[in-house]
């Protein structure tokens, strides 16, 4: 790489023991080490107080930045490092503590660990501002590697970025208005939460135009996944024509025009959103339709969905045994006193064919060759991967291998590395000896989980979905589907723990009310329980509404309800009867999974 290296290698025994070729190879290997690098991160210091005029003040003692090194550094090098730090072209003005003599105020953990690299925090005597430039300018004297490591420290720089301001995006709007819509109301769906101005929402029927009399907004969990709902209520629209079949004149009729003037929706100001208003738009009310399922789209399988709905962090572990039951730790426990289990952790890669739930079909088999010479100085481990039967095969051939030897053998196998990675469960276990036995031990890998998103689109606006939709859709997509026994909420948009009874979990519908799409998430540890769209297995039969239903609520066959008013003569919701049919589910990469 062109970096200078301070290197000294001593060979004992002369060329009769260590040939020139072996010595040259050792020198080449030693010189291949990368230079010590450092990453700088900082943000503008926030205002912490205000003076008597209301002007924000900066806490001058709170300007800090972090240095993250690529490897361990010498804990005694603070003064050397201090001389290499610059801010805006001048030596950094670093705080000092109260010790005698004062030491630079640089704190952190110089020793790199398995979980994190060496990181230090530098506290300045002044605040950092947007545009400030921080630099590490190493010299020949900047030797801060741990112990005898004399690697050169690479230069680095960082410019403090301006804090992100609030978005100035306007609210997007979509008008939901169908003929005979109930509740003398017009609904508007927007991407932003805020307030509605009733005077700026109108309905025009012929030569008559009326304003909304009131406005209300809803920003609940039920609508938040796709947007926010605004309800604009009207009084009488036009003159009663005396035709009872038309119902109350507050009901919308086909041909009415709903008008949103500019400023009908005002987005609420926040730290991330400026107060902005919507643009003007309009929609002509369409004739009522018999609500029907138009399409069913299924996402690709995603093995990286978090299994905790309360977080948005996607974990890097998809396939790992529970503590104390990991396959490798069962089969190759270390022999050091006081150390038990979990010597090695195997993780599936997202991109491999063992990702997520698919990895649970894999197992690990470990033994030693018959008559193994445990006294051999050089340990030998054979790793093979049986892809047809999904078995990771480990066989100890000679010597007494350490955890590090096992890791090198596993990760050095191309078939293994294509699908998995192996690492020590603790930094202290690398050099521990493994217990070698000729008896074959096997254990299954577990813990992988995959998710699939399913979006059901209707031919018209729907105000809610019924249990029948979930039963129809997943009854067609999952072999042997049974109702999920675990209650799920509409906001569970990430991975869910499997039901002990069904082997999978299906979330409640995430449904924007009003909207024309319902979204579900299926999560499982069993790949056979994921929705299939293969030819011949993708047909979903949608139930039709029960024409003879005499209740004022859903009949057993309903899958959704729209916005039509109740039947004026029976008070039943028979005008929301759904059209049945057969719909072929299709794969679509745009369907959300998270």
PDB file of C-alpha atoms in Angstrom, residues 385-589:
ATOM      1  CA  UNK A 385     -20.795 -28.354   3.196  1.00  0.00           C
ATOM      2  CA  UNK A 386     -23.425 -30.805   2.000  1.00  0.00           C
ATOM      3  CA  UNK A 387     -25.736 -28.391   0.164  1.00  0.00           C
ATOM      4  CA  UNK A 388     -28.137 -31.123  -0.952  1.00  0.00           C
ATOM      5  CA  UNK A 389     -28.854 -32.263   2.624  1.00  0.00           C
ATOM      6  CA  UNK A 390     -28.054 -28.872   4.181  1.00  0.00           C
ATOM      7  CA  UNK A 391     -25.384 -30.109   6.598  1.00  0.00           C
ATOM      8  CA  UNK A 392     -22.249 -28.273   7.731  1.00  0.00           C
ATOM      9  CA  UNK A 393     -19.711 -31.061   8.328  1.00  0.00           C
ATOM     10  CA  UNK A 394     -16.741 -30.446  10.674  1.00  0.00           C
ATOM     11  CA  UNK A 395     -14.108 -33.141  11.229  1.00  0.00           C
ATOM     12  CA  UNK A 396     -10.979 -32.768  13.380  1.00  0.00           C
ATOM     13  CA  UNK A 397      -8.085 -34.474  11.584  1.00  0.00           C
ATOM     14  CA  UNK A 398      -5.051 -33.839  13.818  1.00  0.00           C
ATOM     15  CA  UNK A 399      -3.798 -31.837  16.782  1.00  0.00           C
ATOM     16  CA  UNK A 400      -5.679 -29.965  19.477  1.00  0.00           C
ATOM     17  CA  UNK A 401      -7.383 -27.071  17.667  1.00  0.00           C
ATOM     18  CA  UNK A 402      -8.374 -23.790  19.251  1.00  0.00           C
ATOM     19  CA  UNK A 403     -11.501 -21.773  18.670  1.00  0.00           C
ATOM     20  CA  UNK A 404      -9.500 -19.572  16.286  1.00  0.00           C
ATOM     21  CA  UNK A 405      -8.491 -22.666  14.277  1.00  0.00           C
ATOM     22  CA  UNK A 406     -12.121 -23.708  13.955  1.00  0.00           C
ATOM     23  CA  UNK A 407     -13.193 -20.226  12.870  1.00  0.00           C
ATOM     24  CA  UNK A 408     -10.477 -20.115  10.221  1.00  0.00           C
ATOM     25  CA  UNK A 409     -11.528 -23.520   8.875  1.00  0.00           C
ATOM     26  CA  UNK A 410     -15.219 -22.613   8.720  1.00  0.00           C
ATOM     27  CA  UNK A 411     -14.829 -19.173   7.176  1.00  0.00           C
ATOM     28  CA  UNK A 412     -12.168 -20.497   4.799  1.00  0.00           C
ATOM     29  CA  UNK A 413     -14.636 -22.885   3.173  1.00  0.00           C
ATOM     30  CA  UNK A 414     -16.212 -21.199   0.138  1.00  0.00           C
ATOM     31  CA  UNK A 415     -19.544 -23.034   0.388  1.00  0.00           C
ATOM     32  CA  UNK A 416     -19.831 -22.089   4.068  1.00  0.00           C
ATOM     33  CA  UNK A 417     -18.752 -18.493   3.489  1.00  0.00           C
ATOM     34  CA  UNK A 418     -21.360 -18.085   0.721  1.00  0.00           C
ATOM     35  CA  UNK A 419     -24.115 -18.739   3.256  1.00  0.00           C
ATOM     36  CA  UNK A 420     -22.771 -18.181   6.780  1.00  0.00           C
ATOM     37  CA  UNK A 421     -20.166 -16.441   8.877  1.00  0.00           C
ATOM     38  CA  UNK A 422     -18.629 -17.785  12.068  1.00  0.00           C
ATOM     39  CA  UNK A 423     -17.227 -15.701  14.909  1.00  0.00           C
ATOM     40  CA  UNK A 424     -16.066 -16.150  18.475  1.00  0.00           C
ATOM     41  CA  UNK A 425     -18.810 -15.479  20.966  1.00  0.00           C
ATOM     42  CA  UNK A 426     -16.257 -13.675  23.135  1.00  0.00           C
ATOM     43  CA  UNK A 427     -12.902 -12.025  22.438  1.00  0.00           C
ATOM     44  CA  UNK A 428     -11.362 -14.141  25.184  1.00  0.00           C
ATOM     45  CA  UNK A 429     -12.187 -17.498  23.572  1.00  0.00           C
ATOM     46  CA  UNK A 430     -10.048 -17.354  20.423  1.00  0.00           C
ATOM     47  CA  UNK A 431      -7.046 -19.166  21.904  1.00  0.00           C
ATOM     48  CA  UNK A 432      -8.993 -21.679  23.993  1.00  0.00           C
ATOM     49  CA  UNK A 433      -8.669 -25.373  23.170  1.00  0.00           C
ATOM     50  CA  UNK A 434     -11.641 -27.299  21.808  1.00  0.00           C
ATOM     51  CA  UNK A 435     -12.785 -30.601  23.271  1.00  0.00           C
ATOM     52  CA  UNK A 436     -12.109 -33.194  20.560  1.00  0.00           C
ATOM     53  CA  UNK A 437     -14.031 -36.467  20.498  1.00  0.00           C
ATOM     54  CA  UNK A 438     -14.485 -39.082  17.791  1.00  0.00           C
ATOM     55  CA  UNK A 439     -18.177 -39.409  18.658  1.00  0.00           C
ATOM     56  CA  UNK A 440     -20.422 -37.684  16.136  1.00  0.00           C
ATOM     57  CA  UNK A 441     -22.624 -34.955  17.534  1.00  0.00           C
ATOM     58  CA  UNK A 442     -25.255 -33.071  15.579  1.00  0.00           C
ATOM     59  CA  UNK A 443     -27.435 -30.057  16.243  1.00  0.00           C
ATOM     60  CA  UNK A 444     -29.882 -28.007  14.205  1.00  0.00           C
ATOM     61  CA  UNK A 445     -29.492 -24.321  13.572  1.00  0.00           C
ATOM     62  CA  UNK A 446     -32.488 -22.270  14.603  1.00  0.00           C
ATOM     63  CA  UNK A 447     -33.794 -18.755  15.010  1.00  0.00           C
ATOM     64  CA  UNK A 448     -34.033 -17.714  11.341  1.00  0.00           C
ATOM     65  CA  UNK A 449     -37.178 -15.800  10.449  1.00  0.00           C
ATOM     66  CA  UNK A 450     -38.545 -14.540   7.144  1.00  0.00           C
ATOM     67  CA  UNK A 451     -41.378 -12.190   6.317  1.00  0.00           C
ATOM     68  CA  UNK A 452     -43.582 -11.493   3.319  1.00  0.00           C
ATOM     69  CA  UNK A 453     -45.852  -8.505   2.752  1.00  0.00           C
ATOM     70  CA  UNK A 454     -49.254  -8.886   1.084  1.00  0.00           C
ATOM     71  CA  UNK A 455     -51.229  -5.931  -0.300  1.00  0.00           C
ATOM     72  CA  UNK A 456     -54.906  -6.322  -1.253  1.00  0.00           C
ATOM     73  CA  UNK A 457     -56.264  -3.582  -3.529  1.00  0.00           C
ATOM     74  CA  UNK A 458     -59.992  -2.912  -3.970  1.00  0.00           C
ATOM     75  CA  UNK A 459     -61.739  -1.455  -7.002  1.00  0.00           C
ATOM     76  CA  UNK A 460     -63.082   1.413  -4.887  1.00  0.00           C
ATOM     77  CA  UNK A 461     -62.539   3.133  -1.563  1.00  0.00           C
ATOM     78  CA  UNK A 462     -63.085   0.902   1.462  1.00  0.00           C
ATOM     79  CA  UNK A 463     -63.611   2.209   4.971  1.00  0.00           C
ATOM     80  CA  UNK A 464     -62.679  -1.007   6.793  1.00  0.00           C
ATOM     81  CA  UNK A 465     -61.808  -4.643   6.202  1.00  0.00           C
ATOM     82  CA  UNK A 466     -63.444  -7.642   7.820  1.00  0.00           C
ATOM     83  CA  UNK A 467     -62.013 -10.900   9.135  1.00  0.00           C
ATOM     84  CA  UNK A 468     -63.348 -12.585   6.017  1.00  0.00           C
ATOM     85  CA  UNK A 469     -60.729 -10.861   3.849  1.00  0.00           C
ATOM     86  CA  UNK A 470     -57.851 -12.262   5.885  1.00  0.00           C
ATOM     87  CA  UNK A 471     -59.386 -15.742   5.864  1.00  0.00           C
ATOM     88  CA  UNK A 472     -60.000 -15.692   2.104  1.00  0.00           C
ATOM     89  CA  UNK A 473     -56.583 -14.303   1.124  1.00  0.00           C
ATOM     90  CA  UNK A 474     -54.410 -16.463   3.324  1.00  0.00           C
ATOM     91  CA  UNK A 475     -56.614 -19.487   2.944  1.00  0.00           C
ATOM     92  CA  UNK A 476     -55.579 -19.363  -0.700  1.00  0.00           C
ATOM     93  CA  UNK A 477     -51.922 -18.454  -0.213  1.00  0.00           C
ATOM     94  CA  UNK A 478     -50.856 -20.631   2.756  1.00  0.00           C
ATOM     95  CA  UNK A 479     -51.372 -24.380   2.655  1.00  0.00           C
ATOM     96  CA  UNK A 480     -53.505 -25.520   5.585  1.00  0.00           C
ATOM     97  CA  UNK A 481     -54.132 -21.943   6.732  1.00  0.00           C
ATOM     98  CA  UNK A 482     -55.786 -21.611  10.124  1.00  0.00           C
ATOM     99  CA  UNK A 483     -56.670 -18.369  11.849  1.00  0.00           C
ATOM    100  CA  UNK A 484     -53.704 -16.894  13.656  1.00  0.00           C
ATOM    101  CA  UNK A 485     -54.304 -17.519  17.344  1.00  0.00           C
ATOM    102  CA  UNK A 486     -52.235 -14.557  18.540  1.00  0.00           C
ATOM    103  CA  UNK A 487     -53.854 -11.124  18.558  1.00  0.00           C
ATOM    104  CA  UNK A 488     -52.034  -8.638  16.326  1.00  0.00           C
ATOM    105  CA  UNK A 489     -52.419  -4.893  16.119  1.00  0.00           C
ATOM    106  CA  UNK A 490     -52.654  -2.817  12.965  1.00  0.00           C
ATOM    107  CA  UNK A 491     -49.340  -1.107  13.709  1.00  0.00           C
ATOM    108  CA  UNK A 492     -47.259  -4.271  13.882  1.00  0.00           C
ATOM    109  CA  UNK A 493     -45.480  -3.582  10.653  1.00  0.00           C
ATOM    110  CA  UNK A 494     -42.354  -5.636  11.311  1.00  0.00           C
ATOM    111  CA  UNK A 495     -41.579  -9.259  12.114  1.00  0.00           C
ATOM    112  CA  UNK A 496     -43.740 -11.132  14.583  1.00  0.00           C
ATOM    113  CA  UNK A 497     -43.083 -14.160  16.724  1.00  0.00           C
ATOM    114  CA  UNK A 498     -44.622 -17.356  15.373  1.00  0.00           C
ATOM    115  CA  UNK A 499     -47.875 -18.658  16.728  1.00  0.00           C
ATOM    116  CA  UNK A 500     -47.209 -21.893  18.614  1.00  0.00           C
ATOM    117  CA  UNK A 501     -50.285 -23.405  16.967  1.00  0.00           C
ATOM    118  CA  UNK A 502     -50.021 -22.354  13.330  1.00  0.00           C
ATOM    119  CA  UNK A 503     -46.264 -21.935  12.879  1.00  0.00           C
ATOM    120  CA  UNK A 504     -46.620 -18.434  11.472  1.00  0.00           C
ATOM    121  CA  UNK A 505     -48.006 -15.030  12.387  1.00  0.00           C
ATOM    122  CA  UNK A 506     -50.217 -12.803  10.246  1.00  0.00           C
ATOM    123  CA  UNK A 507     -50.571  -9.200  11.326  1.00  0.00           C
ATOM    124  CA  UNK A 508     -53.852  -7.357  11.447  1.00  0.00           C
ATOM    125  CA  UNK A 509     -54.494  -5.242   8.365  1.00  0.00           C
ATOM    126  CA  UNK A 510     -52.647  -1.970   8.179  1.00  0.00           C
ATOM    127  CA  UNK A 511     -55.411  -0.016   6.565  1.00  0.00           C
ATOM    128  CA  UNK A 512     -55.690   3.687   5.972  1.00  0.00           C
ATOM    129  CA  UNK A 513     -59.261   4.674   6.749  1.00  0.00           C
ATOM    130  CA  UNK A 514     -60.363   5.637   4.188  1.00  0.00           C
ATOM    131  CA  UNK A 515     -58.163   3.999   1.580  1.00  0.00           C
ATOM    132  CA  UNK A 516     -58.377   1.349  -1.108  1.00  0.00           C
ATOM    133  CA  UNK A 517     -55.596  -0.964   0.048  1.00  0.00           C
ATOM    134  CA  UNK A 518     -55.129  -3.309   2.978  1.00  0.00           C
ATOM    135  CA  UNK A 519     -51.645  -4.511   3.884  1.00  0.00           C
ATOM    136  CA  UNK A 520     -50.666  -7.618   5.873  1.00  0.00           C
ATOM    137  CA  UNK A 521     -47.360  -9.034   7.081  1.00  0.00           C
ATOM    138  CA  UNK A 522     -46.710 -12.773   7.368  1.00  0.00           C
ATOM    139  CA  UNK A 523     -43.734 -13.900   9.467  1.00  0.00           C
ATOM    140  CA  UNK A 524     -42.546 -17.439  10.062  1.00  0.00           C
ATOM    141  CA  UNK A 525     -39.595 -19.689  10.875  1.00  0.00           C
ATOM    142  CA  UNK A 526     -40.979 -22.291   8.453  1.00  0.00           C
ATOM    143  CA  UNK A 527     -40.494 -21.438   4.741  1.00  0.00           C
ATOM    144  CA  UNK A 528     -43.402 -23.702   3.773  1.00  0.00           C
ATOM    145  CA  UNK A 529     -45.746 -21.329   5.632  1.00  0.00           C
ATOM    146  CA  UNK A 530     -44.883 -18.313   3.506  1.00  0.00           C
ATOM    147  CA  UNK A 531     -47.523 -17.229   0.966  1.00  0.00           C
ATOM    148  CA  UNK A 532     -46.909 -18.885  -2.395  1.00  0.00           C
ATOM    149  CA  UNK A 533     -47.589 -17.385  -5.811  1.00  0.00           C
ATOM    150  CA  UNK A 534     -46.459 -20.388  -7.810  1.00  0.00           C
ATOM    151  CA  UNK A 535     -48.697 -21.296 -10.728  1.00  0.00           C
ATOM    152  CA  UNK A 536     -51.599 -23.427  -9.560  1.00  0.00           C
ATOM    153  CA  UNK A 537     -51.154 -22.322  -5.922  1.00  0.00           C
ATOM    154  CA  UNK A 538     -51.887 -18.624  -6.241  1.00  0.00           C
ATOM    155  CA  UNK A 539     -55.647 -18.571  -6.762  1.00  0.00           C
ATOM    156  CA  UNK A 540     -57.592 -16.795  -4.022  1.00  0.00           C
ATOM    157  CA  UNK A 541     -61.350 -17.242  -3.847  1.00  0.00           C
ATOM    158  CA  UNK A 542     -63.052 -14.097  -2.546  1.00  0.00           C
ATOM    159  CA  UNK A 543     -66.395 -14.663  -0.828  1.00  0.00           C
ATOM    160  CA  UNK A 544     -69.439 -12.705  -1.921  1.00  0.00           C
ATOM    161  CA  UNK A 545     -71.660 -10.828   0.494  1.00  0.00           C
ATOM    162  CA  UNK A 546     -74.758 -12.593   1.781  1.00  0.00           C
ATOM    163  CA  UNK A 547     -77.746 -11.070  -0.069  1.00  0.00           C
ATOM    164  CA  UNK A 548     -80.196 -12.355   2.540  1.00  0.00           C
ATOM    165  CA  UNK A 549     -78.332 -10.841   5.468  1.00  0.00           C
ATOM    166  CA  UNK A 550     -80.766  -8.977   7.720  1.00  0.00           C
ATOM    167  CA  UNK A 551     -78.362  -7.660  10.328  1.00  0.00           C
ATOM    168  CA  UNK A 552     -77.148  -4.099  10.545  1.00  0.00           C
ATOM    169  CA  UNK A 553     -73.521  -5.210  10.361  1.00  0.00           C
ATOM    170  CA  UNK A 554     -71.268  -7.485   8.339  1.00  0.00           C
ATOM    171  CA  UNK A 555     -72.600 -10.791   7.105  1.00  0.00           C
ATOM    172  CA  UNK A 556     -70.290 -13.779   7.254  1.00  0.00           C
ATOM    173  CA  UNK A 557     -69.268 -13.396   3.637  1.00  0.00           C
ATOM    174  CA  UNK A 558     -68.185  -9.773   3.709  1.00  0.00           C
ATOM    175  CA  UNK A 559     -64.524  -8.923   3.265  1.00  0.00           C
ATOM    176  CA  UNK A 560     -64.778  -5.118   3.442  1.00  0.00           C
ATOM    177  CA  UNK A 561     -67.181  -2.212   3.693  1.00  0.00           C
ATOM    178  CA  UNK A 562     -67.227   0.974   1.659  1.00  0.00           C
ATOM    179  CA  UNK A 563     -68.638   4.454   2.286  1.00  0.00           C
ATOM    180  CA  UNK A 564     -72.199   3.977   1.092  1.00  0.00           C
ATOM    181  CA  UNK A 565     -75.091   4.948   3.352  1.00  0.00           C
ATOM    182  CA  UNK A 566     -77.191   2.278   4.992  1.00  0.00           C
ATOM    183  CA  UNK A 567     -80.269   1.084   3.108  1.00  0.00           C
ATOM    184  CA  UNK A 568     -82.974   3.617   3.958  1.00  0.00           C
ATOM    185  CA  UNK A 569     -85.730   0.990   4.234  1.00  0.00           C
ATOM    186  CA  UNK A 570     -84.002  -1.816   6.168  1.00  0.00           C
ATOM    187  CA  UNK A 571     -81.140  -0.058   7.971  1.00  0.00           C
ATOM    188  CA  UNK A 572     -78.943  -2.903   6.781  1.00  0.00           C
ATOM    189  CA  UNK A 573     -75.548  -2.473   5.169  1.00  0.00           C
ATOM    190  CA  UNK A 574     -76.528  -4.625   2.211  1.00  0.00           C
ATOM    191  CA  UNK A 575     -75.301  -1.946  -0.187  1.00  0.00           C
ATOM    192  CA  UNK A 576     -71.762  -2.844   0.951  1.00  0.00           C
ATOM    193  CA  UNK A 577     -72.095  -6.438  -0.198  1.00  0.00           C
ATOM    194  CA  UNK A 578     -68.839  -7.447  -1.852  1.00  0.00           C
ATOM    195  CA  UNK A 579     -68.576  -8.980  -5.271  1.00  0.00           C
ATOM    196  CA  UNK A 580     -67.054 -12.443  -5.057  1.00  0.00           C
ATOM    197  CA  UNK A 581     -64.575 -13.858  -7.532  1.00  0.00           C
ATOM    198  CA  UNK A 582     -61.256 -15.562  -8.142  1.00  0.00           C
ATOM    199  CA  UNK A 583     -58.079 -13.472  -8.023  1.00  0.00           C
ATOM    200  CA  UNK A 584     -54.604 -14.695  -8.951  1.00  0.00           C
ATOM    201  CA  UNK A 585     -51.945 -13.398  -6.550  1.00  0.00           C
ATOM    202  CA  UNK A 586     -48.754 -12.062  -8.143  1.00  0.00           C
ATOM    203  CA  UNK A 587     -45.232 -11.236  -6.967  1.00  0.00           C
ATOM    204  CA  UNK A 588     -44.395  -7.560  -6.866  1.00  0.00           C
ATOM    205  CA  UNK A 589     -41.193  -5.951  -5.606  1.00  0.00           C
TER     206      UNK A 589
END
